[in-house]
mmCIF file of C-alpha atoms in Angstrom:
data_model
loop_
_atom_site.group_PDB
_atom_site.id
_atom_site.type_symbol
_atom_site.label_atom_id
_atom_site.label_comp_id
_atom_site.label_asym_id
_atom_site.label_seq_id
_atom_site.Cartn_x
_atom_site.Cartn_y
_atom_site.Cartn_z
ATOM 1 C CA MET A 1 -66.202 219.531 151.198
ATOM 2 C CA ALA A 2 -65.951 223.202 149.649
ATOM 3 C CA ASP A 3 -69.966 222.744 149.538
ATOM 4 C CA ARG A 4 -69.784 222.132 153.637
ATOM 5 C CA LEU A 5 -67.601 225.050 154.071
ATOM 6 C CA SER A 6 -69.752 228.006 152.203
ATOM 7 C CA SER A 7 -73.029 226.652 152.904
ATOM 8 C CA GLY A 8 -71.561 227.173 156.678
ATOM 9 C CA ALA A 9 -70.428 230.368 155.837
ATOM 10 C CA LEU A 10 -73.043 231.903 153.751
ATOM 11 C CA SER A 11 -76.236 230.724 156.854
ATOM 12 C CA CYS A 12 -73.702 232.328 159.540
ATOM 13 C CA SER A 13 -73.146 235.331 157.777
ATOM 14 C CA GLY A 14 -76.537 236.931 159.070
ATOM 15 C CA LEU A 15 -78.077 235.998 162.101
ATOM 16 C CA CYS A 16 -77.084 232.454 163.562
ATOM 17 C CA ARG A 17 -80.163 230.198 164.605
ATOM 18 C CA SER A 18 -80.562 229.689 168.875
ATOM 19 C CA GLY A 19 -77.882 227.029 169.476
ATOM 20 C CA VAL A 20 -74.419 227.480 167.825
ATOM 21 C CA ARG A 21 -74.450 226.332 163.947
ATOM 22 C CA THR A 22 -70.968 224.889 162.253
ATOM 23 C CA LYS A 23 -68.989 227.489 161.820
ATOM 24 C CA PHE A 24 -65.773 226.649 159.736
ATOM 25 C CA GLY A 25 -66.222 222.742 158.783
ATOM 26 C CA ILE A 26 -66.152 221.709 161.950
ATOM 27 C CA PRO A 27 -69.883 220.478 163.396
ATOM 28 C CA THR A 28 -71.233 220.982 166.757
ATOM 29 C CA ASP A 29 -72.874 218.455 169.488
ATOM 30 C CA GLU A 30 -75.514 220.257 168.717
ATOM 31 C CA GLU A 31 -75.553 219.180 165.012
ATOM 32 C CA GLN A 32 -74.129 215.522 165.385
ATOM 33 C CA ALA A 33 -74.011 214.448 168.921
ATOM 34 C CA THR A 34 -76.067 211.273 169.043
ATOM 35 C CA GLY A 35 -77.400 208.523 171.584
ATOM 36 C CA LEU A 36 -77.616 208.862 175.457
ATOM 37 C CA GLU A 37 -75.124 211.599 174.862
ATOM 38 C CA ARG A 38 -77.687 213.891 172.985
ATOM 39 C CA ARG A 39 -80.588 212.762 175.387
ATOM 40 C CA THR A 40 -78.128 213.876 178.183
ATOM 41 C CA LEU A 41 -77.207 217.373 176.499
ATOM 42 C CA GLN A 42 -80.750 218.208 175.524
ATOM 43 C CA ALA A 43 -82.354 217.596 178.733
ATOM 44 C CA LEU A 44 -79.317 219.579 180.302
ATOM 45 C CA LYS A 45 -80.139 222.554 178.222
ATOM 46 C CA GLN A 46 -83.848 222.710 179.191
ATOM 47 C CA GLY A 47 -82.910 222.040 182.948
ATOM 48 C CA LYS A 48 -83.516 218.461 183.638
ATOM 49 C CA ASP A 49 -81.669 215.810 184.935
ATOM 50 C CA PRO A 50 -83.254 212.608 183.753
ATOM 51 C CA TYR A 51 -80.032 210.947 184.402
ATOM 52 C CA SER A 52 -78.923 211.845 187.737
ATOM 53 C CA ILE A 53 -75.929 213.597 186.473
ATOM 54 C CA LEU A 54 -75.895 216.588 188.854
ATOM 55 C CA LYS A 55 -76.142 216.605 192.469
ATOM 56 C CA PRO A 56 -79.472 216.483 193.615
ATOM 57 C CA LYS A 57 -81.037 219.332 195.101
ATOM 58 C CA GLN A 58 -81.504 220.009 198.986
ATOM 59 C CA TYR A 59 -84.429 219.988 200.815
ATOM 60 C CA THR A 60 -85.133 220.691 204.265
ATOM 61 C CA GLY A 61 -86.883 217.021 204.338
ATOM 62 C CA THR A 62 -89.768 219.170 206.416
ATOM 63 C CA LYS A 63 -93.302 218.057 206.034
ATOM 64 C CA ALA A 64 -93.709 221.212 203.969
ATOM 65 C CA ASP A 65 -90.309 220.714 202.264
ATOM 66 C CA PRO A 66 -89.332 217.078 201.455
ATOM 67 C CA HIS A 67 -86.785 215.284 199.785
ATOM 68 C CA ILE A 68 -87.876 214.701 196.048
ATOM 69 C CA VAL A 69 -87.130 211.539 194.871
ATOM 70 C CA PRO A 70 -87.614 211.088 191.008
ATOM 71 C CA SER A 71 -88.093 207.388 189.602
ATOM 72 C CA ILE A 72 -89.140 205.299 186.755
ATOM 73 C CA GLY A 73 -90.624 203.161 188.236
ATOM 74 C CA ASN A 74 -93.441 203.422 191.136
ATOM 75 C CA LYS A 75 -90.981 202.495 194.052
ATOM 76 C CA ARG A 76 -86.900 203.221 194.647
ATOM 77 C CA LEU A 77 -85.045 202.877 197.068
ATOM 78 C CA VAL A 78 -83.911 205.556 199.768
ATOM 79 C CA GLY A 79 -80.507 205.542 201.848
ATOM 80 C CA CYS A 80 -81.022 208.222 204.390
ATOM 81 C CA LEU A 81 -77.516 209.500 206.262
ATOM 82 C CA CYS A 82 -79.607 211.000 209.136
ATOM 83 C CA GLU A 83 -77.299 212.980 210.206
ATOM 84 C CA GLU A 84 -73.628 213.928 208.572
ATOM 85 C CA ASP A 85 -70.966 211.862 209.004
ATOM 86 C CA ASN A 86 -72.891 208.938 209.607
ATOM 87 C CA THR A 87 -71.821 205.381 208.781
ATOM 88 C CA ALA A 88 -74.905 203.797 209.562
ATOM 89 C CA ILE A 89 -77.407 204.370 206.715
ATOM 90 C CA VAL A 90 -81.033 203.850 206.859
ATOM 91 C CA TRP A 91 -82.158 202.305 204.144
ATOM 92 C CA PHE A 92 -86.095 201.560 203.099
ATOM 93 C CA TRP A 93 -88.240 201.448 199.738
ATOM 94 C CA LEU A 94 -90.097 204.397 198.886
ATOM 95 C CA HIS A 95 -93.772 204.142 197.675
ATOM 96 C CA GLU A 96 -95.842 206.424 195.126
ATOM 97 C CA GLY A 97 -98.487 208.564 196.689
ATOM 98 C CA GLU A 98 -97.937 210.071 200.175
ATOM 99 C CA PRO A 99 -94.855 211.030 201.383
ATOM 100 C CA GLN A 100 -92.882 208.748 204.437
ATOM 101 C CA ARG A 101 -90.802 208.876 206.631
ATOM 102 C CA CYS A 102 -86.836 207.593 207.630
ATOM 103 C CA PRO A 103 -87.748 205.248 210.414
ATOM 104 C CA GLU A 104 -85.058 206.732 212.127
ATOM 105 C CA CYS A 105 -84.896 210.655 211.911
ATOM 106 C CA GLY A 106 -88.455 211.144 210.574
ATOM 107 C CA SER A 107 -87.321 213.012 207.258
ATOM 108 C CA HIS A 108 -90.126 213.062 204.774
ATOM 109 C CA TYR A 109 -89.699 211.632 201.684
ATOM 110 C CA LYS A 110 -91.379 211.879 198.586
ATOM 111 C CA LEU A 111 -91.427 209.665 195.228
ATOM 112 C CA VAL A 112 -91.844 211.917 191.940
ATOM 113 C CA HIS A 113 -92.552 210.414 188.259
ATOM 114 C CA HIS A 114 -90.008 210.837 186.084
ATOM 115 C CA GLU A 115 -89.525 209.979 182.672
ATOM 116 C CA LEU A 116 -86.810 208.780 180.544
ATOM 117 C CA PRO A 117 -86.303 210.729 177.450
ATOM 118 C CA HIS A 118 -86.491 208.482 174.080
ATOM 119 C CA MET B 1 -88.669 199.878 176.367
ATOM 120 C CA ALA B 2 -86.000 199.148 179.573
ATOM 121 C CA HIS B 3 -83.562 202.066 179.155
ATOM 122 C CA GLN B 4 -81.304 202.803 181.339
ATOM 123 C CA ALA B 5 -81.567 205.629 183.664
ATOM 124 C CA HIS B 6 -77.963 206.664 184.216
ATOM 125 C CA ALA B 7 -75.325 207.932 182.335
ATOM 126 C CA TYR B 8 -72.301 205.754 182.232
ATOM 127 C CA HIS B 9 -71.590 203.203 179.609
ATOM 128 C CA MET B 10 -72.146 199.426 180.610
ATOM 129 C CA VAL B 11 -69.918 197.934 177.855
ATOM 130 C CA ASP B 12 -70.584 195.343 175.577
ATOM 131 C CA PRO B 13 -69.163 192.161 175.972
ATOM 132 C CA SER B 14 -65.963 192.087 174.198
ATOM 133 C CA PRO B 15 -63.254 189.637 173.111
ATOM 134 C CA TRP B 16 -60.440 192.106 173.035
ATOM 135 C CA PRO B 17 -59.102 192.344 176.471
ATOM 136 C CA LEU B 18 -58.347 188.204 176.395
ATOM 137 C CA THR B 19 -56.628 188.655 173.298
ATOM 138 C CA GLY B 20 -54.389 191.560 174.777
ATOM 139 C CA ALA B 21 -53.363 189.158 177.728
ATOM 140 C CA VAL B 22 -53.171 186.078 175.209
ATOM 141 C CA SER B 23 -50.579 188.549 173.231
ATOM 142 C CA ALA B 24 -49.020 189.554 176.497
ATOM 143 C CA LEU B 25 -48.100 186.262 177.456
ATOM 144 C CA LEU B 26 -46.998 184.997 174.093
ATOM 145 C CA MET B 27 -44.601 188.212 173.506
ATOM 146 C CA THR B 28 -43.148 187.144 176.904
ATOM 147 C CA SER B 29 -42.368 183.379 176.429
ATOM 148 C CA GLY B 30 -41.641 184.626 172.728
ATOM 149 C CA LEU B 31 -38.712 186.829 174.366
ATOM 150 C CA ALA B 32 -37.950 183.999 176.453
ATOM 151 C CA ILE B 33 -38.032 181.639 173.547
ATOM 152 C CA TRP B 34 -35.893 184.017 171.207
ATOM 153 C CA MET B 35 -32.885 184.167 174.295
ATOM 154 C CA HIS B 36 -32.816 180.414 174.524
ATOM 155 C CA PHE B 37 -33.503 178.939 171.202
ATOM 156 C CA HIS B 38 -32.810 181.469 168.719
ATOM 157 C CA SER B 39 -36.504 181.508 167.099
ATOM 158 C CA THR B 40 -38.353 185.026 167.227
ATOM 159 C CA THR B 41 -41.698 182.799 165.809
ATOM 160 C CA LEU B 42 -43.599 183.256 168.933
ATOM 161 C CA MET B 43 -42.670 187.079 170.199
ATOM 162 C CA SER B 44 -44.093 187.491 166.426
ATOM 163 C CA LEU B 45 -47.011 186.384 167.012
ATOM 164 C CA GLY B 46 -47.375 188.006 170.475
ATOM 165 C CA LEU B 47 -46.712 191.289 168.739
ATOM 166 C CA VAL B 48 -48.923 191.019 165.820
ATOM 167 C CA LEU B 49 -51.741 189.995 168.319
ATOM 168 C CA LEU B 50 -51.020 193.136 170.394
ATOM 169 C CA LEU B 51 -51.292 195.364 167.526
ATOM 170 C CA LEU B 52 -54.855 193.121 166.173
ATOM 171 C CA THR B 53 -56.153 193.902 169.491
ATOM 172 C CA MET B 54 -55.042 197.401 169.833
ATOM 173 C CA TYR B 55 -57.004 198.220 166.602
ATOM 174 C CA GLN B 56 -60.207 196.518 167.476
ATOM 175 C CA TRP B 57 -60.373 197.714 170.886
ATOM 176 C CA TRP B 58 -59.864 200.951 170.246
ATOM 177 C CA ARG B 59 -61.873 201.186 167.107
ATOM 178 C CA ASP B 60 -64.523 199.988 168.940
ATOM 179 C CA ILE B 61 -64.500 203.039 171.932
ATOM 180 C CA ILE B 62 -64.207 205.286 168.716
ATOM 181 C CA ARG B 63 -67.531 202.847 167.401
ATOM 182 C CA GLU B 64 -68.694 203.519 171.100
ATOM 183 C CA GLY B 65 -68.190 207.114 171.383
ATOM 184 C CA THR B 66 -69.150 208.769 168.227
ATOM 185 C CA PHE B 67 -70.860 206.728 166.455
ATOM 186 C CA GLN B 68 -73.339 205.314 169.329
ATOM 187 C CA GLY B 69 -73.547 208.377 172.003
ATOM 188 C CA HIS B 70 -72.548 206.452 174.609
ATOM 189 C CA HIS B 71 -69.663 209.087 176.217
ATOM 190 C CA THR B 72 -71.798 211.012 178.006
ATOM 191 C CA PRO B 73 -70.024 213.562 180.292
ATOM 192 C CA PRO B 74 -69.854 211.291 183.330
ATOM 193 C CA VAL B 75 -68.327 209.081 181.045
ATOM 194 C CA GLN B 76 -66.040 211.590 179.471
ATOM 195 C CA LYS B 77 -64.619 212.462 182.762
ATOM 196 C CA GLY B 78 -63.793 209.084 184.041
ATOM 197 C CA LEU B 79 -61.760 208.713 180.889
ATOM 198 C CA ARG B 80 -60.143 212.218 181.552
ATOM 199 C CA TYR B 81 -59.109 210.593 184.910
ATOM 200 C CA GLY B 82 -58.086 207.528 183.010
ATOM 201 C CA MET B 83 -55.747 209.319 180.592
ATOM 202 C CA ILE B 84 -54.292 211.909 183.712
ATOM 203 C CA LEU B 85 -53.395 208.159 185.877
ATOM 204 C CA PHE B 86 -51.966 206.455 183.105
ATOM 205 C CA ILE B 87 -49.460 209.282 181.795
ATOM 206 C CA THR B 88 -48.495 209.850 185.972
ATOM 207 C CA SER B 89 -47.753 206.366 185.607
ATOM 208 C CA GLU B 90 -45.483 207.208 182.832
ATOM 209 C CA VAL B 91 -43.657 209.604 184.683
ATOM 210 C CA PHE B 92 -42.912 206.998 187.143
ATOM 211 C CA PHE B 93 -41.980 204.587 184.952
ATOM 212 C CA PHE B 94 -39.373 207.765 183.429
ATOM 213 C CA LEU B 95 -38.016 208.885 187.210
ATOM 214 C CA GLY B 96 -36.811 205.078 187.874
ATOM 215 C CA PHE B 97 -34.397 205.777 184.762
ATOM 216 C CA PHE B 98 -33.761 209.577 185.713
ATOM 217 C CA TRP B 99 -32.630 208.438 189.246
ATOM 218 C CA ALA B 100 -30.345 205.542 187.607
ATOM 219 C CA PHE B 101 -28.976 208.243 185.702
ATOM 220 C CA TYR B 102 -28.147 210.118 188.921
ATOM 221 C CA HIS B 103 -27.490 207.583 191.075
ATOM 222 C CA SER B 104 -24.441 206.611 188.720
ATOM 223 C CA SER B 105 -23.444 210.551 188.029
ATOM 224 C CA LEU B 106 -23.342 212.321 190.827
ATOM 225 C CA ALA B 107 -20.772 209.952 192.406
ATOM 226 C CA PRO B 108 -19.158 208.408 189.612
ATOM 227 C CA THR B 109 -17.040 205.558 190.338
ATOM 228 C CA PRO B 110 -13.193 204.792 190.586
ATOM 229 C CA GLU B 111 -14.324 202.622 187.345
ATOM 230 C CA LEU B 112 -15.346 205.238 185.621
ATOM 231 C CA GLY B 113 -12.161 207.611 186.506
ATOM 232 C CA GLY B 114 -13.734 209.121 189.270
ATOM 233 C CA CYS B 115 -15.367 211.790 187.177
ATOM 234 C CA TRP B 116 -18.833 212.263 184.824
ATOM 235 C CA PRO B 117 -18.912 211.796 182.099
ATOM 236 C CA PRO B 118 -16.629 208.961 182.361
ATOM 237 C CA THR B 119 -12.930 208.802 181.108
ATOM 238 C CA GLY B 120 -13.067 208.132 177.491
ATOM 239 C CA ILE B 121 -16.542 209.148 177.139
ATOM 240 C CA THR B 122 -17.326 211.543 174.024
ATOM 241 C CA THR B 123 -20.329 213.240 174.535
ATOM 242 C CA LEU B 124 -22.615 214.568 171.956
ATOM 243 C CA ASN B 125 -22.472 218.035 172.131
ATOM 244 C CA PRO B 126 -25.577 219.883 173.767
ATOM 245 C CA PHE B 127 -25.998 222.994 171.373
ATOM 246 C CA GLU B 128 -25.839 220.981 168.226
ATOM 247 C CA VAL B 129 -28.728 218.603 167.528
ATOM 248 C CA PRO B 130 -29.942 217.999 170.705
ATOM 249 C CA LEU B 131 -30.442 222.164 170.913
ATOM 250 C CA LEU B 132 -32.287 221.646 167.733
ATOM 251 C CA ASN B 133 -34.132 218.739 168.667
ATOM 252 C CA THR B 134 -35.168 220.244 171.763
ATOM 253 C CA ALA B 135 -36.795 223.286 169.420
ATOM 254 C CA VAL B 136 -38.733 220.696 167.193
ATOM 255 C CA LEU B 137 -40.151 219.417 169.951
ATOM 256 C CA LEU B 138 -41.438 223.140 171.818
ATOM 257 C CA ALA B 139 -42.426 224.349 168.582
ATOM 258 C CA SER B 140 -44.935 221.072 168.082
ATOM 259 C CA GLY B 141 -46.211 221.548 171.540
ATOM 260 C CA VAL B 142 -47.178 224.803 170.226
ATOM 261 C CA THR B 143 -48.586 223.795 166.520
ATOM 262 C CA VAL B 144 -50.691 221.003 168.670
ATOM 263 C CA THR B 145 -51.704 223.941 171.249
ATOM 264 C CA TRP B 146 -52.619 225.761 168.367
ATOM 265 C CA ALA B 147 -55.011 222.746 166.768
ATOM 266 C CA HIS B 148 -56.566 222.529 170.085
ATOM 267 C CA HIS B 149 -58.067 225.733 169.579
ATOM 268 C CA SER B 150 -58.697 225.615 165.852
ATOM 269 C CA ILE B 151 -60.863 222.523 166.869
ATOM 270 C CA MET B 152 -62.718 224.510 169.838
ATOM 271 C CA GLU B 153 -63.234 227.299 167.549
ATOM 272 C CA GLY B 154 -64.667 225.190 164.428
ATOM 273 C CA GLN B 155 -61.913 226.078 162.132
ATOM 274 C CA ARG B 156 -61.776 222.621 159.999
ATOM 275 C CA LYS B 157 -58.652 223.782 157.536
ATOM 276 C CA GLN B 158 -56.569 224.976 160.749
ATOM 277 C CA ALA B 159 -57.186 222.232 163.088
ATOM 278 C CA LEU B 160 -55.904 219.932 160.420
ATOM 279 C CA GLN B 161 -52.593 221.860 159.158
ATOM 280 C CA SER B 162 -51.767 222.719 162.650
ATOM 281 C CA LEU B 163 -52.278 219.144 163.205
ATOM 282 C CA ALA B 164 -50.569 217.644 160.563
ATOM 283 C CA LEU B 165 -47.520 220.279 161.559
ATOM 284 C CA THR B 166 -47.492 218.479 165.009
ATOM 285 C CA ILE B 167 -47.280 215.166 163.428
ATOM 286 C CA LEU B 168 -44.250 216.289 160.867
ATOM 287 C CA LEU B 169 -42.404 217.875 163.586
ATOM 288 C CA GLY B 170 -42.632 215.018 165.735
ATOM 289 C CA PHE B 171 -41.117 212.588 162.473
ATOM 290 C CA TYR B 172 -38.509 215.438 161.872
ATOM 291 C CA PHE B 173 -37.230 214.526 165.945
ATOM 292 C CA THR B 174 -37.563 210.844 165.724
ATOM 293 C CA ALA B 175 -35.329 211.286 161.927
ATOM 294 C CA LEU B 176 -32.832 213.413 163.800
ATOM 295 C CA GLN B 177 -32.672 211.183 166.781
ATOM 296 C CA ALA B 178 -31.963 208.261 164.692
ATOM 297 C CA MET B 179 -29.615 209.738 163.134
ATOM 298 C CA GLU B 180 -27.781 210.921 166.204
ATOM 299 C CA TYR B 181 -28.149 207.227 167.324
ATOM 300 C CA TYR B 182 -26.400 206.396 164.075
ATOM 301 C CA GLU B 183 -23.503 208.658 164.218
ATOM 302 C CA ALA B 184 -22.803 208.829 168.157
ATOM 303 C CA PRO B 185 -19.350 207.387 169.265
ATOM 304 C CA PHE B 186 -20.549 205.687 171.772
ATOM 305 C CA THR B 187 -22.778 202.952 172.258
ATOM 306 C CA ILE B 188 -25.462 201.298 174.805
ATOM 307 C CA ALA B 189 -22.307 199.027 175.567
ATOM 308 C CA ASP B 190 -20.219 201.125 176.891
ATOM 309 C CA GLY B 191 -20.424 201.319 180.563
ATOM 310 C CA VAL B 192 -23.118 202.921 182.502
ATOM 311 C CA TYR B 193 -22.937 206.051 180.038
ATOM 312 C CA GLY B 194 -24.083 204.370 177.767
ATOM 313 C CA SER B 195 -26.768 202.147 179.302
ATOM 314 C CA THR B 196 -28.035 205.285 181.058
ATOM 315 C CA PHE B 197 -27.774 207.335 177.580
ATOM 316 C CA PHE B 198 -29.492 204.952 175.026
ATOM 317 C CA VAL B 199 -31.983 203.470 177.954
ATOM 318 C CA ALA B 200 -33.769 206.836 178.972
ATOM 319 C CA THR B 201 -33.325 208.284 175.620
ATOM 320 C CA GLY B 202 -34.974 205.238 173.612
ATOM 321 C CA PHE B 203 -37.789 205.054 176.006
ATOM 322 C CA HIS B 204 -38.094 208.755 175.331
ATOM 323 C CA GLY B 205 -37.874 207.604 171.260
ATOM 324 C CA LEU B 206 -40.678 204.810 171.773
ATOM 325 C CA HIS B 207 -42.685 206.909 173.418
ATOM 326 C CA VAL B 208 -42.464 210.308 170.342
ATOM 327 C CA ILE B 209 -43.625 207.223 168.131
ATOM 328 C CA ILE B 210 -46.595 206.416 169.888
ATOM 329 C CA GLY B 211 -47.247 209.817 170.790
ATOM 330 C CA SER B 212 -46.712 210.817 166.644
ATOM 331 C CA THR B 213 -48.921 207.430 165.626
ATOM 332 C CA PHE B 214 -52.014 208.688 169.061
ATOM 333 C CA LEU B 215 -51.851 212.175 166.693
ATOM 334 C CA THR B 216 -52.442 210.358 163.421
ATOM 335 C CA VAL B 217 -55.226 208.623 164.469
ATOM 336 C CA CYS B 218 -56.473 212.139 165.251
ATOM 337 C CA LEU B 219 -55.638 213.612 162.532
ATOM 338 C CA LEU B 220 -57.492 210.751 160.469
ATOM 339 C CA ARG B 221 -60.806 211.308 162.802
ATOM 340 C CA GLN B 222 -60.667 214.752 162.099
ATOM 341 C CA MET B 223 -60.812 214.711 158.303
ATOM 342 C CA LEU B 224 -63.766 211.948 159.106
ATOM 343 C CA HIS B 225 -65.738 215.172 161.417
ATOM 344 C CA HIS B 226 -65.185 212.040 164.553
ATOM 345 C CA PHE B 227 -64.496 215.368 166.935
ATOM 346 C CA THR B 228 -67.071 218.329 167.816
ATOM 347 C CA SER B 229 -65.997 221.934 169.015
ATOM 348 C CA GLU B 230 -67.320 220.834 172.327
ATOM 349 C CA HIS B 231 -66.402 217.239 172.782
ATOM 350 C CA HIS B 232 -63.087 215.871 171.328
ATOM 351 C CA PHE B 233 -61.321 214.265 173.926
ATOM 352 C CA GLY B 234 -59.632 211.725 171.813
ATOM 353 C CA PHE B 235 -57.357 214.784 170.804
ATOM 354 C CA GLU B 236 -57.203 216.385 174.281
ATOM 355 C CA ALA B 237 -55.545 213.037 175.123
ATOM 356 C CA ALA B 238 -53.276 212.909 172.282
ATOM 357 C CA ALA B 239 -52.620 216.926 173.149
ATOM 358 C CA TRP B 240 -51.813 215.570 176.728
ATOM 359 C CA TYR B 241 -49.669 213.005 175.929
ATOM 360 C CA TRP B 242 -47.714 215.221 173.524
ATOM 361 C CA HIS B 243 -47.220 217.760 176.267
ATOM 362 C CA PHE B 244 -45.902 214.535 178.697
ATOM 363 C CA VAL B 245 -43.064 213.383 175.995
ATOM 364 C CA ASP B 246 -42.082 217.225 175.233
ATOM 365 C CA VAL B 247 -42.001 217.598 178.786
ATOM 366 C CA VAL B 248 -39.744 214.535 179.807
ATOM 367 C CA TRP B 249 -37.369 215.329 176.479
ATOM 368 C CA LEU B 250 -36.725 218.813 178.627
ATOM 369 C CA PHE B 251 -35.711 217.341 181.672
ATOM 370 C CA LEU B 252 -33.665 214.353 179.445
ATOM 371 C CA TYR B 253 -31.801 217.385 177.743
ATOM 372 C CA ILE B 254 -30.919 219.166 180.576
ATOM 373 C CA SER B 255 -29.772 216.282 182.481
ATOM 374 C CA ILE B 256 -28.141 213.793 180.555
ATOM 375 C CA TYR B 257 -27.412 216.098 177.415
ATOM 376 C CA TRP B 258 -26.206 219.328 178.915
ATOM 377 C CA TRP B 259 -25.563 218.403 182.641
ATOM 378 C CA GLY B 260 -23.924 215.561 181.820
ATOM 379 C CA SER B 261 -21.695 216.296 179.439
#
């Protein structure tokens, strides 16, 4: 433990590397997080959200600004709430390729490929 | 490679919920057997099974979170909600005993002498050991907060020292309270005063022991480098529980020890 403490103190006396270092014996997530937790934290740091943790971005749904639907496959189920407070959700499969429109309100949806970190 | 595309934890099948349920069955029926046939075997078996269940279930959670990385931010959020809801349920548990105390003490019946404390009861002086106990628990609230800040700032030695001090203060409270129980001039059988006093303070003492155990597990985990400066929810849960125990004591002290004397 003394070694860890001294090496931690030495390397922090000058510039700290980007990210955070163990300061006085307690590791950081950068050093110790593992598995899915590590992958989510690393992705969020790069501004990506492969595991859909954050609220999806808002789009207007027009032809020029379609709803972007990330997918790990070549199709994904979409549920369209055509208007706020609607209780009936319009479900349809969104396939890759040309943007599709909601059969009820006509909003545009486009499937975009999305890789999972591994 | 089939990886999940969500951040949640789909738990592997586990036998511990079943062993926990079986232990609950053995303890309850064991309690009935003890009362009617004077044998504690079944109840003891249930207790052992309960302890084994708790040890193994929580060990598995530590493995899943710390060693396998399943506790992503959304999963942690769920655990936070869970702990808050559990503590809330415990608040209601104690509320019941306070209700019982106030029901009997606000309108004392003729059998008690129409007064509170009831005739013949020598209450404990609230400014002796009970006041010391209050100081001990308040101090432990300070040390546990110190420990939290130490962890967040990456200070290993301070975290270990302040957490150990918190646990020692918890033991000191328990020892003082045990001595008070032994020396008290009244017992649980002394009317409604004895019942409300010992049931309320007794359950509180049990919660102090539970909280001290939780904190001790955190101390062991901190020694083994489980916590990071950002992710240490096990410790936060223990600290929340400890503050809850402290607040319950403050209400007990004000209501039963001070107003009720």
